[in-house]
Every structure is written in structure tokens, then in C-alpha cells.
């Protein structure tokens, strides 16, 4: 069936009748039919084109259906459907070699082994289990306002949790029962990148919590070097101080690079932006490893942990581990990134993007702060009192009329102008174009954002 044969009325009816949607209640669900995804654009039912200035969920790094990735998946499909993890495929070995040798510099680097999984969330779950098994300790530390996934294990790790506001309790935000489970201890969220206090109060409090918990009970701390879903860039010295704190107390560092990894911040990984050359013990990857051409996640271990698990008979795995087509998409994606020197492009163009956002901030009173690196910038919107417009800010439970929150006002105004841009945190806009965005498309995206900010200024600064 060709795209022109699709009966979108019927599709909407089936979608509304049978699919269990995320995030929105059925009564407020906005049906947005996408007919195709092409390069840096989404083509909607009816033919309208949207420039994807947010890379979907800051995930589709190389645009949609990148030719190299697409071709590699097509080639793999000539020989493979599914092959289970007990057997080897050339694509699994090539994907592992590309990540470990070509990107991470093994064998002369910290990185030892990779396990390829089906989602970033699964990577988080597996990394937590690995840290606990390796250390023999139960506790994982997690930062307020961070995000690591929405299933019950991963969603214990604070930030926005998997929760529900049921139809008959519209004033309530209910956690998954038992979710604030045992053996996950929350430490404060970092200060913003422009906080000049020294020492940082968050680090003092984190050390107090470590001592109160007992370092001998703590397996690992899981961190985001730039908070992805939360849209928060900490000071460099926070990230460095936090890792040094973990090292001092013998606690493993799990760097969750699902969103920041594979070039998003203008380096291959976010940990490279932390001064001091610190490297993680375990690194969770996902999204950008294949630009989300197929569902993917993974864990990279350091050499010592990799060898420890290698010597063990570790009863672990999923039917979908290292699926050949997923591994082919990783091969195509990383080879394309290396050939185009994509990370360098993101680094240099990212500086320019940050400068342009600073110009917008100078013109629009509704911008309180714009922070980021590479191709991920978080733009925080404030009211006339310079405070977040929606008071819950990053602690939001997603209450009230969501269509009137600043992020959704911006999203609606940008969509009118052919640009997909917004985010979930109510006061924070996530400017995160694909690495393949052209300079002219950056202008289009920024012009739409500029016009959307006029509307935010009008509503909250009149
Ligand atoms: C930092 C981080 N960790 C984990 C996840 C979960 O990954 P996935 O959505 O692939 O399950 C995400 C997703 O946005 C993320 O940003």
C-alpha cells in the first residue's frame, strides 16, 4: 500500500480505539499522523512537512532514514532475521569493534566490553545489576531531576517517574506502587552551570548522604553529565566533584549516556566534557548509537568489570540482545558518523547555535537561561519575576491544563511554522537538531522559535 492510499480517518479511529497512548489521556490525545520520516523532516498526513529541530526525543541524531544506515539494514535483511545471543553474527562483532576500538580507543582505553540491548532503559537495568553483582553491594545513588527510564526498576531513579493521574483522580500523581523501592538513595540535583558557589551545596549534601548510607553499602552512583529529559547542565566542577567523591568512597560510576552519548554534546560522550580525564566504570548507551533507526540500548564496561563478568557464567540476557538488524544499524550509523567527522561538526556548529540562542535570550524577556553544548541546548522560560513560569518546573507531576504550559505553547507556535520543537519539562525548550541539519535549516528552526518566544513574551510578560 502506498502512502497516498492510507485512509487517515480510519487510521485515527483504530489508533484511538486500540492503542494505549503514552503521556496524554485519551480525552486530550492529539492525533498527529506521520506519513513518512525523511532526512531532517517529518511528513504529516496531508503533506505538511515539519523540520525536526528536536531529533524526536533527542534521539534521532543522524536524521531520519539516513542512507548509510538504511542501506546497511537492507543488506543485513538479505541474510538475517533474528539470531539469538548464543550464536555470533558478523554485525554483532563489527558493531562491538566499532564502538570499542574506533570510538573508544580500545584496547588502550578504559573500555573493555559491550553488551547490546533493546532499549536505553534495559541498559540502565543491566548496568544496575552489574554494579550490584560486581561490588556485592545493594545501594544505587541517583540524582534528583535526572531521568533513566520509566519502568519500575529504572523509574526508581528519581526525576520524572513513571506515574499516573487516573481519570477519577485528576488532582493526584500516583507512583507505581512500591516504586520508591529499597536500595535506591536519592542525592540532590546539581546546581546550574552558572552557579559560582564553592563548595557546591549539592556536593556537600551528597557526601553527607554517602556517609549516612555507609559507603560499604553503595554499589554505584548513576549520573547524567548533562540532564537530558530534565534539560539541566551542571557546572563542570559539579560533575568532576561528584565522580571524585564516588572514587574517594569506593563507589562505581555509572555514566548514563543514553542521550548524551555518540556526539550529542559535541564529544563522542558526555563524560569527556568533565575536566580531569575521568572515565566511567559502566556506561549506558542507546539512542545515538544508531540514531534510533531500530530500538537499541547497551552497556559498556571498563576493562576490569568486563573481565570479571567474562570469567563468570552470568545468567543474563534477552531474546533481543544484539539483534542482527540492530547491530547492522549501529555499523551503518557509526561508519557514517566517522566518515563525515560528525562529532567535530556538532562541536563547531554547536558553539554557533549557543551564540544564536544567547542572542534570542537578549531579545526575549521570557528566556531566563540558555545552557548546553554541541547540539543540545536547554532554554529555560521565566515569568516577569524571573522565576519558572510553572512553579513545579523540573519536579513537575504533569498536572493541570498541559496545552497552556510554556513548552506546549512553544511547540504549537513552532508547528504552525513547520518546525517540531518543544519538550516535556514545562518551562524548558530542548533545542536539539539532528547532526545532519543544514545551516539554512538552523535558520528556519531559530526563526520559528523566535516567533514562538514572541507569544510566550506576550502571554507572560505583557
Ligand atoms: C539518560 C537516559 N537514560 C535512559 C533513557 C531510557 O532510554 P529508552 O527510552 O531507550 O528506554 C533515556 C531516554 O530518554 C535517557 O535520556
GROMACS .gro file of C-alpha atoms and ligand atoms in nm:
model
  478
    1UNK     CA    1   0.000   0.000   0.000
    2UNK     CA    2   0.142   0.338  -0.099
    3UNK     CA    3   0.130   0.636   0.137
    4UNK     CA    4  -0.136   0.800  -0.081
    5UNK     CA    5  -0.367   0.500  -0.022
    6UNK     CA    6  -0.372   0.548   0.356
    7UNK     CA    7  -0.713   0.638   0.490
    8UNK     CA    8  -0.609   0.864   0.778
    9UNK     CA    9  -0.963   0.885   0.914
   10UNK     CA   10  -0.969   0.510   0.960
   11UNK     CA   11  -0.614   0.509   1.100
   12UNK     CA   12  -0.711   0.768   1.360
   13UNK     CA   13  -1.016   0.565   1.459
   14UNK     CA   14  -0.810   0.244   1.509
   15UNK     CA   15  -0.532   0.436   1.684
   16UNK     CA   16  -0.777   0.594   1.925
   17UNK     CA   17  -0.975   0.274   1.979
   18UNK     CA   18  -0.696   0.025   2.040
   19UNK     CA   19  -0.359   0.181   2.107
   20UNK     CA   20  -0.266   0.261   2.468
   21UNK     CA   21  -0.107   0.603   2.434
   22UNK     CA   22   0.174   0.747   2.641
   23UNK     CA   23   0.167   1.062   2.849
   24UNK     CA   24  -0.172   1.200   2.736
   25UNK     CA   25  -0.516   1.082   2.848
   26UNK     CA   26  -0.736   0.969   2.559
   27UNK     CA   27  -0.957   1.277   2.610
   28UNK     CA   28  -0.664   1.512   2.543
   29UNK     CA   29  -0.469   1.294   2.299
   30UNK     CA   30  -0.366   1.494   1.995
   31UNK     CA   31  -0.354   1.264   1.694
   32UNK     CA   32  -0.061   1.363   1.473
   33UNK     CA   33  -0.040   1.124   1.179
   34UNK     CA   34   0.309   1.096   1.032
   35UNK     CA   35   0.312   0.966   0.677
   36UNK     CA   36   0.688   0.941   0.646
   37UNK     CA   37   1.013   1.050   0.804
   38UNK     CA   38   1.271   1.174   0.561
   39UNK     CA   39   1.612   1.324   0.637
   40UNK     CA   40   1.558   1.611   0.879
   41UNK     CA   41   1.181   1.622   0.820
   42UNK     CA   42   0.860   1.454   0.927
   43UNK     CA   43   0.593   1.449   0.659
   44UNK     CA   44   0.249   1.461   0.820
   45UNK     CA   45  -0.073   1.309   0.698
   46UNK     CA   46  -0.199   1.563   0.447
   47UNK     CA   47   0.151   1.652   0.330
   48UNK     CA   48   0.271   1.922   0.573
   49UNK     CA   49   0.644   1.900   0.647
   50UNK     CA   50   0.796   1.958   0.990
   51UNK     CA   51   1.165   2.027   1.036
   52UNK     CA   52   1.262   1.801   1.329
   53UNK     CA   53   1.451   2.052   1.544
   54UNK     CA   54   1.444   1.823   1.848
   55UNK     CA   55   1.554   1.496   1.683
   56UNK     CA   56   1.231   1.342   1.820
   57UNK     CA   57   1.333   1.260   2.178
   58UNK     CA   58   1.685   1.399   2.132
   59UNK     CA   59   1.742   1.062   1.980
   60UNK     CA   60   1.737   1.055   1.601
   61UNK     CA   61   2.083   1.204   1.568
   62UNK     CA   62   2.152   1.142   1.200
   63UNK     CA   63   1.813   1.248   1.071
   64UNK     CA   64   1.551   1.001   0.959
   65UNK     CA   65   1.636   0.706   0.736
   66UNK     CA   66   1.996   0.810   0.688
   67UNK     CA   67   2.103   0.646   0.358
   68UNK     CA   68   2.407   0.464   0.509
   69UNK     CA   69   2.205   0.324   0.797
   70UNK     CA   70   1.913   0.235   0.577
   71UNK     CA   71   2.138   0.056   0.327
   72UNK     CA   72   2.315  -0.143   0.599
   73UNK     CA   73   1.984  -0.260   0.749
   74UNK     CA   74   1.861  -0.356   0.400
   75UNK     CA   75   2.182  -0.553   0.333
   76UNK     CA   76   2.151  -0.730   0.668
   77UNK     CA   77   1.792  -0.825   0.590
   78UNK     CA   78   1.914  -1.021   0.290
   79UNK     CA   79   2.082  -1.264   0.531
   80UNK     CA   80   1.930  -1.222   0.873
   81UNK     CA   81   1.610  -1.204   1.065
   82UNK     CA   82   1.675  -1.290   1.427
   83UNK     CA   83   1.971  -1.483   1.566
   84UNK     CA   84   1.984  -1.544   1.941
   85UNK     CA   85   2.271  -1.430   2.162
   86UNK     CA   86   2.430  -1.774   2.190
   87UNK     CA   87   2.541  -1.753   1.827
   88UNK     CA   88   2.758  -1.489   1.662
   89UNK     CA   89   2.685  -1.267   1.364
   90UNK     CA   90   2.930  -1.054   1.172
   91UNK     CA   91   2.720  -0.748   1.254
   92UNK     CA   92   2.742  -0.803   1.631
   93UNK     CA   93   3.121  -0.833   1.614
   94UNK     CA   94   3.152  -0.533   1.381
   95UNK     CA   95   2.928  -0.316   1.598
   96UNK     CA   96   3.128  -0.411   1.911
   97UNK     CA   97   3.459  -0.345   1.734
   98UNK     CA   98   3.343  -0.007   1.603
   99UNK     CA   99   3.227   0.112   1.946
  100UNK     CA  100   3.520  -0.030   2.142
  101UNK     CA  101   3.813   0.027   1.904
  102UNK     CA  102   3.716   0.302   1.661
  103UNK     CA  103   3.520   0.523   1.900
  104UNK     CA  104   3.654   0.438   2.246
  105UNK     CA  105   4.014   0.354   2.153
  106UNK     CA  106   4.034   0.002   2.300
  107UNK     CA  107   4.248  -0.184   2.386
  108UNK     CA  108   4.441   0.124   2.504
  109UNK     CA  109   4.145   0.280   2.684
  110UNK     CA  110   3.923   0.231   2.985
  111UNK     CA  111   3.657   0.040   2.792
  112UNK     CA  112   3.651  -0.339   2.797
  113UNK     CA  113   3.328  -0.496   2.668
  114UNK     CA  114   2.988  -0.401   2.530
  115UNK     CA  115   2.653  -0.576   2.561
  116UNK     CA  116   2.397  -0.461   2.303
  117UNK     CA  117   2.035  -0.448   2.420
  118UNK     CA  118   1.692  -0.336   2.305
  119UNK     CA  119   1.647  -0.001   2.486
  120UNK     CA  120   1.824   0.254   2.699
  121UNK     CA  121   1.601   0.157   2.988
  122UNK     CA  122   1.719  -0.200   2.963
  123UNK     CA  123   2.075  -0.071   2.961
  124UNK     CA  124   2.009   0.110   3.289
  125UNK     CA  125   1.860  -0.205   3.443
  126UNK     CA  126   2.151  -0.419   3.331
  127UNK     CA  127   2.409  -0.166   3.450
  128UNK     CA  128   2.247  -0.153   3.795
  129UNK     CA  129   2.252  -0.532   3.817
  130UNK     CA  130   2.617  -0.540   3.704
  131UNK     CA  131   2.723  -0.282   3.961
  132UNK     CA  132   2.545  -0.473   4.238
  133UNK     CA  133   2.687  -0.810   4.130
  134UNK     CA  134   3.041  -0.678   4.087
  135UNK     CA  135   3.055  -0.497   4.421
  136UNK     CA  136   2.828  -0.727   4.619
  137UNK     CA  137   2.653  -0.413   4.750
  138UNK     CA  138   2.286  -0.322   4.718
  139UNK     CA  139   2.250   0.057   4.701
  140UNK     CA  140   2.243   0.274   4.389
  141UNK     CA  141   2.264   0.654   4.428
  142UNK     CA  142   2.060   0.868   4.191
  143UNK     CA  143   2.025   1.243   4.137
  144UNK     CA  144   1.705   1.443   4.181
  145UNK     CA  145   1.567   1.560   3.843
  146UNK     CA  146   1.763   1.301   3.647
  147UNK     CA  147   1.597   1.057   3.410
  148UNK     CA  148   1.682   0.696   3.338
  149UNK     CA  149   1.361   0.534   3.212
  150UNK     CA  150   1.001   0.473   3.314
  151UNK     CA  151   0.974   0.104   3.405
  152UNK     CA  152   0.961   0.020   3.776
  153UNK     CA  153   1.330  -0.052   3.826
  154UNK     CA  154   1.467   0.237   3.623
  155UNK     CA  155   1.198   0.475   3.733
  156UNK     CA  156   1.304   0.444   4.097
  157UNK     CA  157   1.598   0.653   3.989
  158UNK     CA  158   1.410   0.978   4.054
  159UNK     CA  159   1.345   1.265   3.821
  160UNK     CA  160   1.027   1.224   3.636
  161UNK     CA  161   0.890   0.895   3.742
  162UNK     CA  162   0.654   0.661   3.570
  163UNK     CA  163   0.332   0.776   3.734
  164UNK     CA  164  -0.036   0.808   3.664
  165UNK     CA  165  -0.307   1.070   3.707
  166UNK     CA  166  -0.611   0.844   3.678
  167UNK     CA  167  -0.932   0.958   3.517
  168UNK     CA  168  -1.113   0.963   3.853
  169UNK     CA  169  -0.827   1.134   4.041
  170UNK     CA  170  -0.724   1.425   3.819
  171UNK     CA  171  -0.565   1.606   4.114
  172UNK     CA  172  -0.334   1.317   4.201
  173UNK     CA  173   0.001   1.192   4.082
  174UNK     CA  174   0.035   0.828   4.184
  175UNK     CA  175   0.366   0.643   4.168
  176UNK     CA  176   0.377   0.280   4.063
  177UNK     CA  177   0.309   0.104   4.398
  178UNK     CA  178   0.630   0.017   4.576
  179UNK     CA  179   0.831   0.220   4.330
  180UNK     CA  180   1.017   0.423   4.588
  181UNK     CA  181   1.179   0.091   4.647
  182UNK     CA  182   1.460  -0.022   4.863
  183UNK     CA  183   1.821   0.026   4.784
  184UNK     CA  184   1.792   0.338   4.576
  185UNK     CA  185   1.906   0.652   4.758
  186UNK     CA  186   1.848   0.997   4.614
  187UNK     CA  187   2.114   1.267   4.624
  188UNK     CA  188   2.046   1.635   4.542
  189UNK     CA  189   2.023   1.764   4.189
  190UNK     CA  190   2.322   1.967   4.075
  191UNK     CA  191   2.326   2.342   4.064
  192UNK     CA  192   2.304   2.506   3.721
  193UNK     CA  193   2.618   2.557   3.515
  194UNK     CA  194   2.636   2.924   3.617
  195UNK     CA  195   2.631   2.869   3.994
  196UNK     CA  196   2.952   3.014   4.139
  197UNK     CA  197   2.927   2.887   4.495
  198UNK     CA  198   3.228   2.695   4.619
  199UNK     CA  199   3.198   2.433   4.759
  200UNK     CA  200   2.870   2.345   4.588
  201UNK     CA  201   2.598   2.270   4.843
  202UNK     CA  202   2.479   1.970   4.638
  203UNK     CA  203   2.817   1.800   4.675
  204UNK     CA  204   2.837   1.866   5.049
  205UNK     CA  205   2.492   1.714   5.092
  206UNK     CA  206   2.579   1.420   4.865
  207UNK     CA  207   2.881   1.336   5.078
  208UNK     CA  208   2.668   1.358   5.392
  209UNK     CA  209   2.422   1.111   5.236
  210UNK     CA  210   2.703   0.875   5.133
  211UNK     CA  211   2.838   0.871   5.487
  212UNK     CA  212   2.490   0.824   5.636
  213UNK     CA  213   2.415   0.536   5.396
  214UNK     CA  214   2.755   0.380   5.454
  215UNK     CA  215   2.986   0.362   5.153
  216UNK     CA  216   3.022  -0.010   5.215
  217UNK     CA  217   2.654  -0.047   5.117
  218UNK     CA  218   2.673   0.156   4.796
  219UNK     CA  219   2.740  -0.016   4.465
  220UNK     CA  220   2.728   0.281   4.231
  221UNK     CA  221   2.610   0.629   4.153
  222UNK     CA  222   2.430   0.671   3.822
  223UNK     CA  223   2.464   1.015   3.665
  224UNK     CA  224   2.384   1.223   3.362
  225UNK     CA  225   2.664   1.466   3.274
  226UNK     CA  226   2.401   1.691   3.116
  227UNK     CA  227   2.050   1.604   3.228
  228UNK     CA  228   1.868   1.502   2.914
  229UNK     CA  229   1.499   1.484   2.998
  230UNK     CA  230   1.547   1.737   3.278
  231UNK     CA  231   1.739   1.972   3.049
  232UNK     CA  232   1.997   2.081   3.305
  233UNK     CA  233   2.366   2.150   3.251
  234UNK     CA  234   2.556   2.127   3.581
  235UNK     CA  235   2.878   2.316   3.648
  236UNK     CA  236   3.183   2.123   3.521
  237UNK     CA  237   3.318   2.119   3.875
  238UNK     CA  238   2.998   1.951   3.997
  239UNK     CA  239   3.045   1.656   3.763
  240UNK     CA  240   3.412   1.632   3.845
  241UNK     CA  241   3.349   1.671   4.219
  242UNK     CA  242   3.078   1.408   4.215
  243UNK     CA  243   3.294   1.148   4.043
  244UNK     CA  244   3.588   1.226   4.273
  245UNK     CA  245   3.353   1.179   4.568
  246UNK     CA  246   3.248   0.840   4.433
  247UNK     CA  247   3.610   0.739   4.377
  248UNK     CA  248   3.710   0.852   4.726
  249UNK     CA  249   3.441   0.631   4.880
  250UNK     CA  250   3.498   0.330   4.652
  251UNK     CA  251   3.168   0.371   4.468
  252UNK     CA  252   3.135   0.279   4.099
  253UNK     CA  253   3.038   0.546   3.846
  254UNK     CA  254   2.765   0.453   3.600
  255UNK     CA  255   2.755   0.723   3.331
  256UNK     CA  256   2.413   0.717   3.168
  257UNK     CA  257   2.500   0.834   2.817
  258UNK     CA  258   2.179   0.718   2.652
  259UNK     CA  259   2.102   1.073   2.542
  260UNK     CA  260   2.441   1.245   2.562
  261UNK     CA  261   2.640   0.962   2.401
  262UNK     CA  262   2.756   0.938   2.041
  263UNK     CA  263   2.815   1.302   1.972
  264UNK     CA  264   2.517   1.495   2.110
  265UNK     CA  265   2.729   1.729   2.325
  266UNK     CA  266   3.000   1.776   2.060
  267UNK     CA  267   3.220   1.499   2.201
  268UNK     CA  268   3.163   1.130   2.149
  269UNK     CA  269   3.046   1.104   2.513
  270UNK     CA  270   2.937   1.343   2.783
  271UNK     CA  271   3.199   1.214   3.029
  272UNK     CA  272   3.464   1.364   2.800
  273UNK     CA  273   3.332   1.709   2.888
  274UNK     CA  274   3.415   1.652   3.256
  275UNK     CA  275   3.754   1.805   3.334
  276UNK     CA  276   4.019   1.576   3.477
  277UNK     CA  277   4.004   1.291   3.226
  278UNK     CA  278   3.774   1.083   3.447
  279UNK     CA  279   3.625   0.774   3.284
  280UNK     CA  280   3.322   0.571   3.389
  281UNK     CA  281   3.318   0.220   3.531
  282UNK     CA  282   2.999   0.138   3.343
  283UNK     CA  283   2.843   0.341   3.063
  284UNK     CA  284   2.485   0.306   2.946
  285UNK     CA  285   2.425   0.382   2.578
  286UNK     CA  286   2.125   0.397   2.347
  287UNK     CA  287   1.957   0.646   2.114
  288UNK     CA  288   2.253   0.795   1.924
  289UNK     CA  289   2.442   0.466   1.883
  290UNK     CA  290   2.223   0.401   1.578
  291UNK     CA  291   2.018   0.724   1.569
  292UNK     CA  292   1.716   0.516   1.672
  293UNK     CA  293   1.687   0.352   1.332
  294UNK     CA  294   1.579   0.047   1.537
  295UNK     CA  295   1.518   0.000   1.912
  296UNK     CA  296   1.853  -0.006   2.088
  297UNK     CA  297   2.046   0.025   2.412
  298UNK     CA  298   2.361  -0.115   2.564
  299UNK     CA  299   2.618  -0.121   2.840
  300UNK     CA  300   2.992  -0.064   2.804
  301UNK     CA  301   3.206  -0.191   3.092
  302UNK     CA  302   3.550  -0.086   3.197
  303UNK     CA  303   3.826  -0.342   3.144
  304UNK     CA  304   3.822  -0.479   3.499
  305UNK     CA  305   3.445  -0.524   3.521
  306UNK     CA  306   3.433  -0.666   3.168
  307UNK     CA  307   3.694  -0.928   3.255
  308UNK     CA  308   3.518  -1.014   3.583
  309UNK     CA  309   3.190  -1.085   3.403
  310UNK     CA  310   3.375  -1.258   3.120
  311UNK     CA  311   3.515  -1.512   3.364
  312UNK     CA  312   3.173  -1.573   3.515
  313UNK     CA  313   2.880  -1.779   3.394
  314UNK     CA  314   2.635  -1.490   3.406
  315UNK     CA  315   2.274  -1.593   3.360
  316UNK     CA  316   2.151  -1.281   3.184
  317UNK     CA  317   2.015  -1.167   2.853
  318UNK     CA  318   1.706  -1.106   2.647
  319UNK     CA  319   1.578  -1.271   2.332
  320UNK     CA  320   1.653  -0.945   2.154
  321UNK     CA  321   2.016  -0.895   2.264
  322UNK     CA  322   2.235  -0.779   1.975
  323UNK     CA  323   1.965  -0.840   1.716
  324UNK     CA  324   2.146  -0.862   1.379
  325UNK     CA  325   1.942  -0.584   1.219
  326UNK     CA  326   2.002  -0.356   1.519
  327UNK     CA  327   2.373  -0.431   1.502
  328UNK     CA  328   2.368  -0.353   1.129
  329UNK     CA  329   2.208  -0.017   1.206
  330UNK     CA  330   2.486   0.054   1.458
  331UNK     CA  331   2.751  -0.035   1.200
  332UNK     CA  332   2.595   0.191   0.935
  333UNK     CA  333   2.546   0.476   1.179
  334UNK     CA  334   2.892   0.477   1.334
  335UNK     CA  335   3.067   0.434   0.999
  336UNK     CA  336   2.864   0.727   0.861
  337UNK     CA  337   2.949   0.939   1.166
  338UNK     CA  338   3.320   0.859   1.139
  339UNK     CA  339   3.332   0.922   0.762
  340UNK     CA  340   3.164   1.263   0.797
  341UNK     CA  341   3.358   1.358   1.112
  342UNK     CA  342   3.016   1.431   1.259
  343UNK     CA  343   3.128   1.490   1.616
  344UNK     CA  344   3.356   1.774   1.505
  345UNK     CA  345   3.068   1.923   1.306
  346UNK     CA  346   2.841   1.913   1.611
  347UNK     CA  347   3.115   2.071   1.823
  348UNK     CA  348   3.175   2.369   1.595
  349UNK     CA  349   2.816   2.425   1.483
  350UNK     CA  350   2.706   2.381   1.845
  351UNK     CA  351   2.914   2.681   1.954
  352UNK     CA  352   2.737   2.889   1.688
  353UNK     CA  353   2.396   2.751   1.794
  354UNK     CA  354   2.468   2.851   2.153
  355UNK     CA  355   2.567   3.200   2.039
  356UNK     CA  356   2.244   3.239   1.843
  357UNK     CA  357   2.040   3.126   2.143
  358UNK     CA  358   2.219   3.384   2.357
  359UNK     CA  359   2.108   3.648   2.104
  360UNK     CA  360   1.748   3.528   2.141
  361UNK     CA  361   1.787   3.548   2.519
  362UNK     CA  362   1.898   3.910   2.489
  363UNK     CA  363   1.581   3.994   2.293
  364UNK     CA  364   1.320   3.787   2.479
  365UNK     CA  365   1.250   3.859   2.846
  366UNK     CA  366   1.094   3.511   2.876
  367UNK     CA  367   1.433   3.339   2.841
  368UNK     CA  368   1.588   3.300   3.185
  369UNK     CA  369   1.882   3.086   3.094
  370UNK     CA  370   2.012   2.902   2.792
  371UNK     CA  371   2.263   2.627   2.856
  372UNK     CA  372   2.407   2.334   2.672
  373UNK     CA  373   2.679   2.203   2.447
  374UNK     CA  374   2.703   2.078   2.093
  375UNK     CA  375   2.355   2.009   1.960
  376UNK     CA  376   2.170   2.001   2.290
  377UNK     CA  377   2.062   2.332   2.441
  378UNK     CA  378   1.808   2.372   2.720
  379UNK     CA  379   1.628   2.707   2.710
  380UNK     CA  380   1.453   2.785   3.041
  381UNK     CA  381   1.150   3.014   3.027
  382UNK     CA  382   1.066   3.250   3.313
  383UNK     CA  383   0.787   3.490   3.407
  384UNK     CA  384   0.814   3.862   3.485
  385UNK     CA  385   0.955   3.770   3.830
  386UNK     CA  386   1.240   3.579   3.656
  387UNK     CA  387   1.115   3.256   3.818
  388UNK     CA  388   0.999   2.944   3.627
  389UNK     CA  389   0.654   3.012   3.479
  390UNK     CA  390   0.521   2.677   3.605
  391UNK     CA  391   0.638   2.663   3.966
  392UNK     CA  392   0.686   2.283   3.978
  393UNK     CA  393   0.943   2.321   3.699
  394UNK     CA  394   1.157   2.007   3.682
  395UNK     CA  395   0.974   1.846   3.975
  396UNK     CA  396   0.652   1.852   3.778
  397UNK     CA  397   0.393   1.582   3.812
  398UNK     CA  398   0.240   1.700   3.484
  399UNK     CA  399  -0.079   1.843   3.634
  400UNK     CA  400  -0.332   2.095   3.507
  401UNK     CA  401  -0.406   2.205   3.151
  402UNK     CA  402  -0.096   2.089   2.970
  403UNK     CA  403  -0.183   2.274   2.649
  404UNK     CA  404  -0.125   2.605   2.832
  405UNK     CA  405   0.222   2.530   2.965
  406UNK     CA  406   0.509   2.723   2.806
  407UNK     CA  407   0.669   2.418   2.642
  408UNK     CA  408   0.345   2.328   2.468
  409UNK     CA  409   0.272   2.688   2.369
  410UNK     CA  410   0.616   2.695   2.203
  411UNK     CA  411   0.554   2.356   2.040
  412UNK     CA  412   0.221   2.471   1.895
  413UNK     CA  413   0.364   2.800   1.763
  414UNK     CA  414   0.663   2.622   1.609
  415UNK     CA  415   0.440   2.358   1.447
  416UNK     CA  416   0.241   2.637   1.279
  417UNK     CA  417   0.571   2.744   1.124
  418UNK     CA  418   0.675   2.397   1.010
  419UNK     CA  419   0.911   2.315   1.297
  420UNK     CA  420   0.898   2.037   1.558
  421UNK     CA  421   1.038   2.177   1.884
  422UNK     CA  422   0.929   2.172   2.248
  423UNK     CA  423   0.993   1.920   2.524
  424UNK     CA  424   0.816   1.772   2.828
  425UNK     CA  425   0.952   1.985   3.115
  426UNK     CA  426   0.704   2.274   3.124
  427UNK     CA  427   0.948   2.565   3.127
  428UNK     CA  428   1.231   2.415   2.926
  429UNK     CA  429   1.264   2.402   2.548
  430UNK     CA  430   1.504   2.144   2.411
  431UNK     CA  431   1.685   2.272   2.107
  432UNK     CA  432   1.844   1.956   1.970
  433UNK     CA  433   1.855   1.933   1.591
  434UNK     CA  434   1.989   1.627   1.413
  435UNK     CA  435   2.360   1.632   1.337
  436UNK     CA  436   2.267   1.639   0.969
  437UNK     CA  437   2.082   1.973   0.996
  438UNK     CA  438   2.200   2.228   0.739
  439UNK     CA  439   2.293   2.587   0.824
  440UNK     CA  440   1.984   2.706   0.636
  441UNK     CA  441   1.763   2.469   0.839
  442UNK     CA  442   1.912   2.603   1.162
  443UNK     CA  443   1.792   2.947   1.050
  444UNK     CA  444   1.443   2.810   0.985
  445UNK     CA  445   1.432   2.641   1.327
  446UNK     CA  446   1.556   2.951   1.511
  447UNK     CA  447   1.315   3.180   1.325
  448UNK     CA  448   1.020   2.963   1.432
  449UNK     CA  449   1.149   2.957   1.791
  450UNK     CA  450   1.193   3.335   1.782
  451UNK     CA  451   0.830   3.380   1.676
  452UNK     CA  452   0.710   3.131   1.939
  453UNK     CA  453   0.901   3.325   2.204
  454UNK     CA  454   0.712   3.641   2.098
  455UNK     CA  455   0.397   3.456   2.200
  456UNK     CA  456   0.550   3.348   2.534
  457UNK     CA  457   0.658   3.710   2.597
  458UNK     CA  458   0.307   3.829   2.513
  459UNK     CA  459   0.139   3.579   2.747
  460UNK     CA  460   0.370   3.602   3.047
  461UNK     CA  461   0.543   3.940   3.017
  462UNK     CA  462   0.271   4.175   2.890
  463LIG     C1  463   1.957   0.949   3.011
  463LIG     C2  464   1.856   0.848   2.968
  463LIG     N1  465   1.860   0.724   3.020
  463LIG     C3  466   1.774   0.628   2.983
  463LIG     C4  467   1.673   0.655   2.894
  463LIG     C5  468   1.576   0.548   2.855
  463LIG     O1  469   1.608   0.503   2.727
  463LIG     P1  470   1.496   0.437   2.632
  463LIG     O2  471   1.392   0.542   2.610
  463LIG     O3  472   1.573   0.399   2.508
  463LIG     O4  473   1.444   0.319   2.703
  463LIG     C6  474   1.664   0.782   2.837
  463LIG     C7  475   1.558   0.813   2.742
  463LIG     O5  476   1.527   0.925   2.713
  463LIG     C8  477   1.757   0.881   2.876
  463LIG     O6  478   1.752   1.006   2.826
   0.00000   0.00000   0.00000
